[in-house]
mmCIF file of C-alpha atoms and ligand atoms in Angstrom:
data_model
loop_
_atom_site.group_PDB
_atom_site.id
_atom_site.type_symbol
_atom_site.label_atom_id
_atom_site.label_comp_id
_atom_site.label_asym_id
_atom_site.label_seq_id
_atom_site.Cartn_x
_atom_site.Cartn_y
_atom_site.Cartn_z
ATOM 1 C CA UNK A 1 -27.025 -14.668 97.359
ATOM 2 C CA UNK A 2 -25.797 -18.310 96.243
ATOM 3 C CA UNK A 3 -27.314 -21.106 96.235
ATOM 4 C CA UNK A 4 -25.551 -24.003 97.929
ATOM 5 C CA UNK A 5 -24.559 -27.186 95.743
ATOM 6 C CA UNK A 6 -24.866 -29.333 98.786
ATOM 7 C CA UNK A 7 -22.428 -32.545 98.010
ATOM 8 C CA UNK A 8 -23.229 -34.111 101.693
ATOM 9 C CA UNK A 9 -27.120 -34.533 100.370
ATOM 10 C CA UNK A 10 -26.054 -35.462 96.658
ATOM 11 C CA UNK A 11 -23.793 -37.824 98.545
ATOM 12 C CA UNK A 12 -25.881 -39.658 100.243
ATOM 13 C CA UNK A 13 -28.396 -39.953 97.055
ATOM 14 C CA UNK A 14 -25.707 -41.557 95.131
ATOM 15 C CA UNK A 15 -24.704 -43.979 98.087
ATOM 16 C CA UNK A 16 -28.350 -44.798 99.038
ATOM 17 C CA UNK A 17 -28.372 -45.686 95.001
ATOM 18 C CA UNK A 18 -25.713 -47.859 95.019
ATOM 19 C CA UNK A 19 -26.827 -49.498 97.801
ATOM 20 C CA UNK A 20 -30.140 -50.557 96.002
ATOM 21 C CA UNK A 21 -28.273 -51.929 92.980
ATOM 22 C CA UNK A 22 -25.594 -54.091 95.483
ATOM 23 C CA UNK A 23 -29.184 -55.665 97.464
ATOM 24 C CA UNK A 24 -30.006 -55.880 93.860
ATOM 25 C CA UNK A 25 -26.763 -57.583 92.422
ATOM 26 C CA UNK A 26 -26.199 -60.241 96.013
ATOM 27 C CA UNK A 27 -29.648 -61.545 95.019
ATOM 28 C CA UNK A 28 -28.127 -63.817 92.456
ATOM 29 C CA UNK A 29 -23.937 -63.746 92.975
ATOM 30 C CA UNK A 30 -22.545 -65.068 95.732
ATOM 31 C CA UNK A 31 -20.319 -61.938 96.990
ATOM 32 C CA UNK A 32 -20.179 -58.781 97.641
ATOM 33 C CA UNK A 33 -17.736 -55.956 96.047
ATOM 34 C CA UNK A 34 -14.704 -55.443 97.771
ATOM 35 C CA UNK A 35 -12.605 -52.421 98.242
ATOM 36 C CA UNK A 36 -8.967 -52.322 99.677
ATOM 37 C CA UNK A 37 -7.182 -48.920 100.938
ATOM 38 C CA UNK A 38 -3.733 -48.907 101.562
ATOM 39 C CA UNK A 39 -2.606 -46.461 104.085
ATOM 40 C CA UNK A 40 0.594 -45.528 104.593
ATOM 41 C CA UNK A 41 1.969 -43.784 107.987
ATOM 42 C CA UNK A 42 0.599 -41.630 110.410
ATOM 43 C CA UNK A 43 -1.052 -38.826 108.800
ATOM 44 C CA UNK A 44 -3.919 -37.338 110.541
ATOM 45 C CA UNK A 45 -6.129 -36.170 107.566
ATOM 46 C CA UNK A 46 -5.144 -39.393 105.540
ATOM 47 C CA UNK A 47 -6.564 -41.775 108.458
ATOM 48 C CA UNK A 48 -9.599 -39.936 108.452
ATOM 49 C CA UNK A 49 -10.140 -39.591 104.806
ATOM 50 C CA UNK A 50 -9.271 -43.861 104.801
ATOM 51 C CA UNK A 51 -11.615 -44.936 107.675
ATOM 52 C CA UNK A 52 -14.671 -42.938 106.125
ATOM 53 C CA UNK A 53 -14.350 -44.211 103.142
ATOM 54 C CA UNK A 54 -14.201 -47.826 105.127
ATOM 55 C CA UNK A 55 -17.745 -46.764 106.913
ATOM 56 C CA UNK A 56 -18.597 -45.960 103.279
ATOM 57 C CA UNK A 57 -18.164 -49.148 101.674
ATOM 58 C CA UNK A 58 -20.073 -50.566 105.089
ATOM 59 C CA UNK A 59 -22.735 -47.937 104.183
ATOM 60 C CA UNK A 60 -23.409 -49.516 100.636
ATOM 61 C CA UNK A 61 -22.748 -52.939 101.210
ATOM 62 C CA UNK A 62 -19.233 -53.428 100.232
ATOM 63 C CA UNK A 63 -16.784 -55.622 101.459
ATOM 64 C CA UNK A 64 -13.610 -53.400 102.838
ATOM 65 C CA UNK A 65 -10.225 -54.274 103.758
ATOM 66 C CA UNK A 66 -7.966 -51.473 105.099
ATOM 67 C CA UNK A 67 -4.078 -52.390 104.762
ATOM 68 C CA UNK A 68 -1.791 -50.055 107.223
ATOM 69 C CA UNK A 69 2.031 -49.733 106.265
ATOM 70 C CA UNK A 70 4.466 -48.133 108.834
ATOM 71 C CA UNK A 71 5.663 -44.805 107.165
ATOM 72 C CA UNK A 72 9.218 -46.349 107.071
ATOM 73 C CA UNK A 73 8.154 -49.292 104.334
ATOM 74 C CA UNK A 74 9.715 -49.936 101.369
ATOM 75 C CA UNK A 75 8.496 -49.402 98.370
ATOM 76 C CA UNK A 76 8.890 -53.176 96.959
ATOM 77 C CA UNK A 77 7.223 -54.281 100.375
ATOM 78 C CA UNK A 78 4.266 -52.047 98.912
ATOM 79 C CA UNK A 79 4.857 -53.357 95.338
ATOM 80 C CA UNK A 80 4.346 -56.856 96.267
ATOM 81 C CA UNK A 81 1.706 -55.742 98.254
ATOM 82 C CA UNK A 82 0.387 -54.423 95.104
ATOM 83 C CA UNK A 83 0.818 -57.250 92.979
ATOM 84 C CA UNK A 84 -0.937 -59.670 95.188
ATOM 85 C CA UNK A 85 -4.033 -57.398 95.019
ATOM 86 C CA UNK A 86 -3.751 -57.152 91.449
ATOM 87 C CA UNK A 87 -4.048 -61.217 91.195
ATOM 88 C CA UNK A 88 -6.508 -61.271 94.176
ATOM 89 C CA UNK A 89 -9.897 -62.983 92.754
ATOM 90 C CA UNK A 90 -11.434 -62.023 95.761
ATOM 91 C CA UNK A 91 -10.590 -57.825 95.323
ATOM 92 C CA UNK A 92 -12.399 -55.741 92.612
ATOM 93 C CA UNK A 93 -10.562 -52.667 93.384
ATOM 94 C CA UNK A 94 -8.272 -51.028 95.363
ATOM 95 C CA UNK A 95 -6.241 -47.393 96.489
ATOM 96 C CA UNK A 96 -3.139 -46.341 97.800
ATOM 97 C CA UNK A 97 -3.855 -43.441 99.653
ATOM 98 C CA UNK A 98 -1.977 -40.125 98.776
ATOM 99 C CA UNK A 99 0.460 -38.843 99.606
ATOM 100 C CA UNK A 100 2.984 -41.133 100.073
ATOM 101 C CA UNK A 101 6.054 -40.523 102.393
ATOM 102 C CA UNK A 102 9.524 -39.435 100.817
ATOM 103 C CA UNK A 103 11.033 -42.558 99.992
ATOM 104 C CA UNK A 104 8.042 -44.091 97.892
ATOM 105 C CA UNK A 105 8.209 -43.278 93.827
ATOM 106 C CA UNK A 106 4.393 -42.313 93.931
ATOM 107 C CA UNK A 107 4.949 -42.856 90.067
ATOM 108 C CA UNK A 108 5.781 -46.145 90.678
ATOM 109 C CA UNK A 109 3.374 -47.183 92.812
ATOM 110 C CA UNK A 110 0.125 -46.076 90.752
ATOM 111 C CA UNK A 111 1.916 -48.034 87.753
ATOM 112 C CA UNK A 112 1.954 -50.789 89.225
ATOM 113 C CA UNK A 113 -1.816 -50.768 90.157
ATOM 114 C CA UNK A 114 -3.728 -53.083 87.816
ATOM 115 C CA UNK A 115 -5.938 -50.578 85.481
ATOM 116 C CA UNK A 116 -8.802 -52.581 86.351
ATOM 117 C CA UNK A 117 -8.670 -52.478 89.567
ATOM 118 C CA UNK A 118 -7.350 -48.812 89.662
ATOM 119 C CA UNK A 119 -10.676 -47.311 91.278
ATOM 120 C CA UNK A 120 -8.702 -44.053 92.235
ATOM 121 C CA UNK A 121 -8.466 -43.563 88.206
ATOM 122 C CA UNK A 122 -4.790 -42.201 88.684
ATOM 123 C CA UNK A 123 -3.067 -45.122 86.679
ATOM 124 C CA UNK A 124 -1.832 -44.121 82.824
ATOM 125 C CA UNK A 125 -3.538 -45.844 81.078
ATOM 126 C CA UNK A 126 -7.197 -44.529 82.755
ATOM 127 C CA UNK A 127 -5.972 -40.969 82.653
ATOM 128 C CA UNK A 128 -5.580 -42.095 79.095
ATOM 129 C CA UNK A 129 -8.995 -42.959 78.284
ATOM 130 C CA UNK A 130 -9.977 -40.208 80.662
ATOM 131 C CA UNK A 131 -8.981 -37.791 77.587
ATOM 132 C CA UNK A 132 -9.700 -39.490 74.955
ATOM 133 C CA UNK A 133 -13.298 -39.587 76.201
ATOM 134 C CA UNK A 134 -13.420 -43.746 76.659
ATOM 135 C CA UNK A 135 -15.184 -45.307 79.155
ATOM 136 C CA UNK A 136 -12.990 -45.737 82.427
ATOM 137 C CA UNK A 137 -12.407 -45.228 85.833
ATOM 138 C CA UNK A 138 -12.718 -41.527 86.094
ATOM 139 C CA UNK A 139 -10.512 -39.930 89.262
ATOM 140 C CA UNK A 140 -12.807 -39.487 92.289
ATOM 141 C CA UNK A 141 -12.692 -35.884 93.109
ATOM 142 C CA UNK A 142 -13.061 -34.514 89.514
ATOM 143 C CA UNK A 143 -16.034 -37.294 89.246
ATOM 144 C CA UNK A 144 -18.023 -35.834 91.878
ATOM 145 C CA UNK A 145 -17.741 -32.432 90.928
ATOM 146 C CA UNK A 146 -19.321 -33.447 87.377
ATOM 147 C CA UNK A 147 -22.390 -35.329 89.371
ATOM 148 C CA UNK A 148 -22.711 -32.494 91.522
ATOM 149 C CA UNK A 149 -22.777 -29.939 88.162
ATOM 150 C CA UNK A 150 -25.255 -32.401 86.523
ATOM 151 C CA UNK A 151 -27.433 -33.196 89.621
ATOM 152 C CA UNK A 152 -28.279 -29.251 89.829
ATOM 153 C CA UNK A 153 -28.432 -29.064 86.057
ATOM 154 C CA UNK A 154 -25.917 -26.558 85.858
ATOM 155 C CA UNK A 155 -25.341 -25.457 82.536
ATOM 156 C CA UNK A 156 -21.437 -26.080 81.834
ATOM 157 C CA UNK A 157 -21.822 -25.860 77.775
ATOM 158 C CA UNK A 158 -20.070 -22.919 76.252
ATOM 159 C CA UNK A 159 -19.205 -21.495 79.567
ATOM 160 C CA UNK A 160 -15.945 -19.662 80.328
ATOM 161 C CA UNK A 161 -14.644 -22.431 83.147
ATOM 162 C CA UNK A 162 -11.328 -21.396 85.260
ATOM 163 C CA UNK A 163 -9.570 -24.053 87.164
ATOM 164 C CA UNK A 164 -7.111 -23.178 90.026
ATOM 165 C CA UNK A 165 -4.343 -25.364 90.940
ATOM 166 C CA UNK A 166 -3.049 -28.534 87.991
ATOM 167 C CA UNK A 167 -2.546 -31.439 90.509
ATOM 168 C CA UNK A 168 -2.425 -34.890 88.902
ATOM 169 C CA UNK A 169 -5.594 -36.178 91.111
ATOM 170 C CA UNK A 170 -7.924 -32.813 90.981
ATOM 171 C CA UNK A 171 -7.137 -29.744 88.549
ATOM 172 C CA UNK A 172 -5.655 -31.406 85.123
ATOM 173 C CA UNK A 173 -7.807 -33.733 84.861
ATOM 174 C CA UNK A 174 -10.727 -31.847 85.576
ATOM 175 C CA UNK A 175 -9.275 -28.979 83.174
ATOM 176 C CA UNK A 176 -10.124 -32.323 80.666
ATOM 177 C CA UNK A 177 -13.212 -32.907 81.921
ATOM 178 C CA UNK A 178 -15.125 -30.261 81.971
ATOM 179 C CA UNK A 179 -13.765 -29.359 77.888
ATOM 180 C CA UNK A 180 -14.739 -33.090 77.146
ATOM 181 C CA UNK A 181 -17.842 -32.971 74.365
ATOM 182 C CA UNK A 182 -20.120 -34.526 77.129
ATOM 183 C CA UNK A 183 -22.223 -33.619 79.643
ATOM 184 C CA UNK A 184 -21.007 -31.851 81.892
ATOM 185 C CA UNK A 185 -18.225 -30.544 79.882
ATOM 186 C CA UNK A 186 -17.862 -29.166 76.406
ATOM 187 C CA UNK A 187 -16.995 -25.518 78.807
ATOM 188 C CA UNK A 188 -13.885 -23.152 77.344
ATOM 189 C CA UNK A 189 -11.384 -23.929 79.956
ATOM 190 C CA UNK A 190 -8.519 -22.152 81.496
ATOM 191 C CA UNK A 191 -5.856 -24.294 83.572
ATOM 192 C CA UNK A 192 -3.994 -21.488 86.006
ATOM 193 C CA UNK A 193 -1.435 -22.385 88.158
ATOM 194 C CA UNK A 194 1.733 -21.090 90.317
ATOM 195 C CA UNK A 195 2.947 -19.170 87.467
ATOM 196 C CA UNK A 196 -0.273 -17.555 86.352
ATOM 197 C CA UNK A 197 0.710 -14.242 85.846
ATOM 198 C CA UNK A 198 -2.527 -12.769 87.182
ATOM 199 C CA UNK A 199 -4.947 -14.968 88.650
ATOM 200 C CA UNK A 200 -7.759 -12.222 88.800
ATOM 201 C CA UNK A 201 -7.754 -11.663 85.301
ATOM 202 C CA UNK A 202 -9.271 -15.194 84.576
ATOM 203 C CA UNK A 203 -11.871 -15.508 87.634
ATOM 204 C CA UNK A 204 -13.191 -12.256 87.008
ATOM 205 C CA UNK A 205 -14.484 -13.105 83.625
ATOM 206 C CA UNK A 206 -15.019 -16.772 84.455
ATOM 207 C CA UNK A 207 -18.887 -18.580 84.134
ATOM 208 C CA UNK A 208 -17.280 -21.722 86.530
ATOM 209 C CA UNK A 209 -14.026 -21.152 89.051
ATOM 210 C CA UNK A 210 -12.881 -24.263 90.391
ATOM 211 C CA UNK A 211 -10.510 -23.817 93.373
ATOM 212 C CA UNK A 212 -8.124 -26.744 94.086
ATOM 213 C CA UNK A 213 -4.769 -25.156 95.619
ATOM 214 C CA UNK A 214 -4.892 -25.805 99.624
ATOM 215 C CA UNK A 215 -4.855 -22.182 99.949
ATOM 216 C CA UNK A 216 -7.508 -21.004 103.141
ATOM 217 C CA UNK A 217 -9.657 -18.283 101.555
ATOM 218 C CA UNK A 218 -7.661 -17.498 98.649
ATOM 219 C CA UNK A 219 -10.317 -16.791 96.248
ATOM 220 C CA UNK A 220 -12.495 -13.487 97.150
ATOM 221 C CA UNK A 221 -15.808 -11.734 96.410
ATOM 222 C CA UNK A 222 -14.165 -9.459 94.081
ATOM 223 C CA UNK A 223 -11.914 -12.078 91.973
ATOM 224 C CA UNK A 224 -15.603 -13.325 90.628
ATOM 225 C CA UNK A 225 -18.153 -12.229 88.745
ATOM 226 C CA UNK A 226 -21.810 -11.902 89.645
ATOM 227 C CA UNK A 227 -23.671 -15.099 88.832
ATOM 228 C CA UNK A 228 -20.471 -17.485 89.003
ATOM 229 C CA UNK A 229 -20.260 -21.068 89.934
ATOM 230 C CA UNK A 230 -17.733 -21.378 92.580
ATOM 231 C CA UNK A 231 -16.680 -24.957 92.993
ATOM 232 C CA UNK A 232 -13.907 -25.501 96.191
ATOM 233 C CA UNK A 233 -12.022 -28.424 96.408
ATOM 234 C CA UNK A 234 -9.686 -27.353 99.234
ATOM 235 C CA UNK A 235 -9.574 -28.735 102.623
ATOM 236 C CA UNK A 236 -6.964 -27.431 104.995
ATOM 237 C CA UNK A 237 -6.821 -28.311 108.450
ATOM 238 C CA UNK A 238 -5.856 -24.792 109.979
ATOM 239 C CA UNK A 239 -5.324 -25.017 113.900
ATOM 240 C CA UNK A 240 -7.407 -23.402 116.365
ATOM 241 C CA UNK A 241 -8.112 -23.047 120.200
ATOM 242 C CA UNK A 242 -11.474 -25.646 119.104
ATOM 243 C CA UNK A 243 -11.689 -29.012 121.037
ATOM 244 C CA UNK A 244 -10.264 -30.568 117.676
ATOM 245 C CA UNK A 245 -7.685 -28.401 117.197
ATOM 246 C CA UNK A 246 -7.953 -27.415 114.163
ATOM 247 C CA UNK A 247 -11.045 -26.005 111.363
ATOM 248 C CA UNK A 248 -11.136 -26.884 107.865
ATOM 249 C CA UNK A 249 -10.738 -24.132 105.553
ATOM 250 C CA UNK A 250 -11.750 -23.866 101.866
ATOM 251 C CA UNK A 251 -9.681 -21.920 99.286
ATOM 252 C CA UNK A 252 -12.662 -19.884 98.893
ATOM 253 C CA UNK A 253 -13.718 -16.997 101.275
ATOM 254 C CA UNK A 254 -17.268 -18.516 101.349
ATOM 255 C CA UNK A 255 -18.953 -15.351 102.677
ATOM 256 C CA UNK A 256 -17.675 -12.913 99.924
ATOM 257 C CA UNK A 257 -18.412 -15.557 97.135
ATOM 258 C CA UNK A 258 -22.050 -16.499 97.550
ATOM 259 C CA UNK A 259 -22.871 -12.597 98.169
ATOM 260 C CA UNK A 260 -21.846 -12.659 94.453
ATOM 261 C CA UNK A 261 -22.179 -16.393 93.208
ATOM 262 C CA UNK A 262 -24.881 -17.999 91.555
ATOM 263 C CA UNK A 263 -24.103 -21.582 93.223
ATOM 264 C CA UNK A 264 -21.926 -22.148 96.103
ATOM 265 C CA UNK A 265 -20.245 -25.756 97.346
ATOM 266 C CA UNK A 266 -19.391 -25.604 101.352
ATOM 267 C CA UNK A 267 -16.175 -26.858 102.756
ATOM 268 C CA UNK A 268 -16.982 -29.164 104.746
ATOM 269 C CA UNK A 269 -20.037 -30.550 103.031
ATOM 270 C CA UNK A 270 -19.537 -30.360 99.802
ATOM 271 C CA UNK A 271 -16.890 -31.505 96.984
ATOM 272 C CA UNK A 272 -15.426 -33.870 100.388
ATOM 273 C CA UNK A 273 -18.172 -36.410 100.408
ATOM 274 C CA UNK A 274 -18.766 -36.528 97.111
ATOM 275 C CA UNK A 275 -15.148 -37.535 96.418
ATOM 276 C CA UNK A 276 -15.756 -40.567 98.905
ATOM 277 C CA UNK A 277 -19.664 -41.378 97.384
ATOM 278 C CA UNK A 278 -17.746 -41.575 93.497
ATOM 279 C CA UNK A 279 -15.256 -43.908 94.569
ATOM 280 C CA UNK A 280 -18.169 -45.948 95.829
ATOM 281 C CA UNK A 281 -19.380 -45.960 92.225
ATOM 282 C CA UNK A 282 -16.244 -46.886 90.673
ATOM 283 C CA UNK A 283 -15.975 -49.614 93.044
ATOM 284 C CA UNK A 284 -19.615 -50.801 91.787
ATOM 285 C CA UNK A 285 -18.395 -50.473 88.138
ATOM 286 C CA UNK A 286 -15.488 -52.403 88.960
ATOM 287 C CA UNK A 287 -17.233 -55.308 90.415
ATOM 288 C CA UNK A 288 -19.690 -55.191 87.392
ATOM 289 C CA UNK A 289 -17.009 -55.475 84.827
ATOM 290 C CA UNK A 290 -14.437 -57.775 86.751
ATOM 291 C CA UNK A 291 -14.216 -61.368 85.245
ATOM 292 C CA UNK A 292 -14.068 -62.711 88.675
ATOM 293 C CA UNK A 293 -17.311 -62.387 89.922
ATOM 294 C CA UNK A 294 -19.836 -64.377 88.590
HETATM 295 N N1 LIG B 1 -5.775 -42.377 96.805
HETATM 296 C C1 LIG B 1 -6.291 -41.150 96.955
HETATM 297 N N2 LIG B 1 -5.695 -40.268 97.754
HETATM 298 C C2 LIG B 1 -6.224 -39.027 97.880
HETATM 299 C C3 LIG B 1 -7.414 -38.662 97.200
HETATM 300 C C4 LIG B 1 -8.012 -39.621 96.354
HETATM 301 O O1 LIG B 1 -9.046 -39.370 95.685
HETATM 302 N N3 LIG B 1 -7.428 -40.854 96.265
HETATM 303 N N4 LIG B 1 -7.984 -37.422 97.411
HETATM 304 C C5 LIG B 1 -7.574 -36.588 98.513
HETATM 305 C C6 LIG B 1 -8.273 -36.812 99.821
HETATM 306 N N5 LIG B 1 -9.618 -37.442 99.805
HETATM 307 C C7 LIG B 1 -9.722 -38.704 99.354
HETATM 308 O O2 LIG B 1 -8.984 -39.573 99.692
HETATM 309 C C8 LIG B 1 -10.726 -36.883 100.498
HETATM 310 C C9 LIG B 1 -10.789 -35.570 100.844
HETATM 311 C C10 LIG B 1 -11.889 -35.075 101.593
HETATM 312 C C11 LIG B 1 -12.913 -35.899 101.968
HETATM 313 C C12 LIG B 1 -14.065 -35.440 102.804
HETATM 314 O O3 LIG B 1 -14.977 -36.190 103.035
HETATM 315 N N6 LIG B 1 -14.055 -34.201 103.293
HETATM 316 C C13 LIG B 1 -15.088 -33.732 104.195
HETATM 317 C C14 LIG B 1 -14.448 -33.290 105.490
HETATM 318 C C15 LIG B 1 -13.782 -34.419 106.189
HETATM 319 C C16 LIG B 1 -13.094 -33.997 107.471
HETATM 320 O O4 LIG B 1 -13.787 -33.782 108.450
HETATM 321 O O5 LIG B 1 -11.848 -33.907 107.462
HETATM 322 C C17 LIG B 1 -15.815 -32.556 103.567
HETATM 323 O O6 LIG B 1 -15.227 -31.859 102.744
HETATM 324 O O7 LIG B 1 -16.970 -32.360 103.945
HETATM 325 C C18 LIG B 1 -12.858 -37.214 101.616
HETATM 326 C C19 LIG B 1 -11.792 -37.710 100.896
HETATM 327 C C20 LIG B 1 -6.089 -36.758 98.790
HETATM 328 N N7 LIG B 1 -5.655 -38.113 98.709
#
């Protein structure tokens, strides 16, 4: 049976640590850091994934600001938006939260987002560095599955490492990641996507499967080998007769899994709040390294 990589506790470690260092930092500055979402329209998970991350930042000691755009704006109302944040002296970082509705160049938008303040990591230029192994803002999701490997001391060198799903915010960059020559990384890694002939063929033989597709209990007992890592990234809100209408599902059939599985992560509870506790720290590292707040 699998033991559970618990991301909610590893969480609130990291958050309870960068709390410490912000008592630490207001001793002799004058302000706080300060994080700005941008949330645009009506979506249900989106508003909840943007007002925890608000009670995060009150959690730690940040400053927040949360910006709310009708779904119908522009996308130069958000680009000026954009650039005002960028010359803000008073902002050390800021997000757009994804997605964005039809009629917004999502391309456009995270170009436009000042590297330095790019605390989501998703800009060019921080992807960039990303691969090429230079320090940088590294993209939330993939960060906290690396603090969660290294926190258990899970062994990730020379391991056989599939990743599900090559999204721009989860699976290709941590199909970079975890083949980096740092710890955790330097893993053999296998990218599969939509037209993977045979999906199976990879988890079966794989040390590490990370799931990050949005599809409910796609990944079974028997597509893994005993003694796997199973990482799951997916969150789907699937409806229900519950009082909230809805459960949230993993792409992994958790039961099946850890029978086999070495380590487990839980959905909810465990790559979720570690996503929210590493933007926290690239907040911090933002605020460290911006010229404006001495
Ligand atoms: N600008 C960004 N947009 C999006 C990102 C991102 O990193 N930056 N990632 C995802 C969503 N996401 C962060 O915004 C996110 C997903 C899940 C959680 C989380 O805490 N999940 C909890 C369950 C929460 C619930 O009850 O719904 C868990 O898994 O335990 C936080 C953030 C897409 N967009």
């Amino acid at each position: 049976m699998a033991e559970i990589l618990d991301g909610l506790k590893v969480s609130k470690e990291i958050k309870a640590e960068i709390k410490a260092e912000v008592e630490k930092i207001l001793e002799g500055r004058k302000r706080a850091p300060h994080l700005v979402a941008i949330l645009v329209g009506n979506n249900g998970a989106s508003k909840a994934y943007v007002n925890s991350k608000v009670k995060d930042c009150e959690e730690v000691g940040f400053r927040s600001s949360l910006l709310k755009f009708p779904s119908t704006v522009s996308e130069s109302e958000l680009l000026e938006k954009i650039d005002e944040l960028n010359k803000s002296k008073e902002v050390d970082g800021f997000i757009v939260q994804l997605p964005l509705p039809d009629q917004i160049d999502q391309e456009k938008i995270i170009m436009a987002i000042d590297p330095r303040k790019d605390v989501d990591g998703f800009h060019p230029e921080n992807f960039g560095k990303m691969a090429l192994e230079m320090d940088t803002f590294l993209p939330a999701t993939p960060f906290g599955i690396l603090t969660l490997l290294e926190r258990y001391n899970i062994e990730t060198k020379g391991k056989d490492c599939v990743i599900i799903g090559r999204s721009k915010i989860v699976g290709r960059p941590m199909s970079i990641l975890m083949g980096r020559k740092d710890f955790p990384g330097n893993s053999t890694v296998t990218l599969t996507h939509s037209y993977t002939k045979d999906i199976e063929e990879y988890t079966k033989k794989a040390d590490i499967v990370i799931t990050a597709l949005g599809d409910p209990h796609f990944l079974k007992g028997d597509m893994i080998k005993d003694g796997a890592v199973i990482v799951d990234v997916g969150i789907t809100r699937v409806d229900d007769d519950s009082p909230k209408g809805y459960y949230l599902a993993g792409d992994v059939d958790f039961d099946s899994c850890a029978a086999k599985a070495s380590w487990i992560t839980p959905v909810p509870g465990g790559v979720g709040p570690m996503t929210r506790a590493m933007l926290m720290k690239n907040t911090i590292i933002a605020y460290k390294t911006s010229v404006y707040n001495d």
